[in-house]
CSV table of C-alpha atoms in Angstrom, one decimal:
chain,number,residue,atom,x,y,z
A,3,UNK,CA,71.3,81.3,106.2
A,4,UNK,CA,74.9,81.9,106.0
A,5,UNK,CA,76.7,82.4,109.5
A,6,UNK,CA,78.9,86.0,108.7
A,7,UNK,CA,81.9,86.3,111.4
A,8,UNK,CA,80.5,85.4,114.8
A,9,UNK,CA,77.0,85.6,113.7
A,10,UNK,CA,74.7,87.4,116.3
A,11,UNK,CA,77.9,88.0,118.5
A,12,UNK,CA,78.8,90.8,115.6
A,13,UNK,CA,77.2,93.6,117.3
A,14,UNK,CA,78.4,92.6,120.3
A,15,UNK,CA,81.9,92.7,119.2
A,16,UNK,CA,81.3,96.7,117.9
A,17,UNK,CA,80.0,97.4,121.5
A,18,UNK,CA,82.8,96.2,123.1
A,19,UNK,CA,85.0,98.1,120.9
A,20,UNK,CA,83.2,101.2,120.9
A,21,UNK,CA,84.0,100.8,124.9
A,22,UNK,CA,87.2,100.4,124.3
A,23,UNK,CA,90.3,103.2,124.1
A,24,UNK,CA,93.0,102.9,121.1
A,25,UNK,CA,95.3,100.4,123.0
A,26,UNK,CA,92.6,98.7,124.2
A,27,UNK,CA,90.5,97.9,120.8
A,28,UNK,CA,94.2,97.0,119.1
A,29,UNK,CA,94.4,94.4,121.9
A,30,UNK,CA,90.9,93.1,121.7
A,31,UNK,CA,91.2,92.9,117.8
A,32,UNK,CA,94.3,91.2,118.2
A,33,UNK,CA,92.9,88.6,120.2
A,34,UNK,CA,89.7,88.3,117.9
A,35,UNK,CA,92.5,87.6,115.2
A,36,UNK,CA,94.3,84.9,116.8
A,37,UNK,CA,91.6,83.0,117.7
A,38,UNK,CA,89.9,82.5,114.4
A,39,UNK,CA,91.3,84.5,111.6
A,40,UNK,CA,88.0,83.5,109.1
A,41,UNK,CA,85.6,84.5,112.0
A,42,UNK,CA,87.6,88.0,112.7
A,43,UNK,CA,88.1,88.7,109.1
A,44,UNK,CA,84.4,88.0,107.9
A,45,UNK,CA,83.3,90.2,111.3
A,46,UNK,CA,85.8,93.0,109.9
A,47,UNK,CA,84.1,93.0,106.6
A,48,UNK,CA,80.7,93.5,108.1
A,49,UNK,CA,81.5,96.2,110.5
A,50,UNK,CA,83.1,98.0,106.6
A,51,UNK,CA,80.1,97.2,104.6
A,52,UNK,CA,77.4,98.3,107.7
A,53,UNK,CA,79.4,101.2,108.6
A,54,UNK,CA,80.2,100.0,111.6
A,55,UNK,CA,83.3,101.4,113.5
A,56,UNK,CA,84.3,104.0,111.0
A,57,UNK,CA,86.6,105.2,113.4
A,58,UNK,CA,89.0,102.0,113.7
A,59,UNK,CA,88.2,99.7,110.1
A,60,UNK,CA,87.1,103.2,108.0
A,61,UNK,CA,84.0,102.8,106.1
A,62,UNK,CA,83.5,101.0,102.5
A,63,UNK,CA,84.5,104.2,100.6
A,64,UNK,CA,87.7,104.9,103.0
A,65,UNK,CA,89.2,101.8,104.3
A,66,UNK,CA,91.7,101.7,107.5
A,67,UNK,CA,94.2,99.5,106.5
A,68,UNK,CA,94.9,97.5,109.3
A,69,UNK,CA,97.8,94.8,109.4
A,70,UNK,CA,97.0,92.3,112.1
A,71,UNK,CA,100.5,90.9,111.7
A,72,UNK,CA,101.6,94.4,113.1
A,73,UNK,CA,99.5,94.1,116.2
């Protein structure tokens, strides 16, 4: 089986964003980033496609755009 983002870490990730205010979850996704892009983007996809954090990545209809660069 495939390992998608940081495998079974994935949900915690979303729980530690859901905990977080708007500065906060910027900061937290900006380190996410930095440390492995490949990890942080295949995470960002599976939060989209599950619905997960609607709030911060949008959903797979309605997608955030989000430029990490910007962060």
């Amino acid at each position: 089986m495939q390992i998608i983002g940081y495998g079974r870490r994935n949900i915690t990730e979303v729980i530690i964003m859901k905990n977080l205010d708007s500065s906060g979850k910027k900061d937290h996704i900006k380190k996410l980033w930095q440390e492995d892009p490949e990890k942080y983007y295949e995470w960002k996809n599976w939060c989209i496609k599950l619905n997960r954090l609607p709030d911060f990545f949008g959903t797979r209809d309605n997608p955030i755009p989000i430029d990490e660069f910007e962060l």
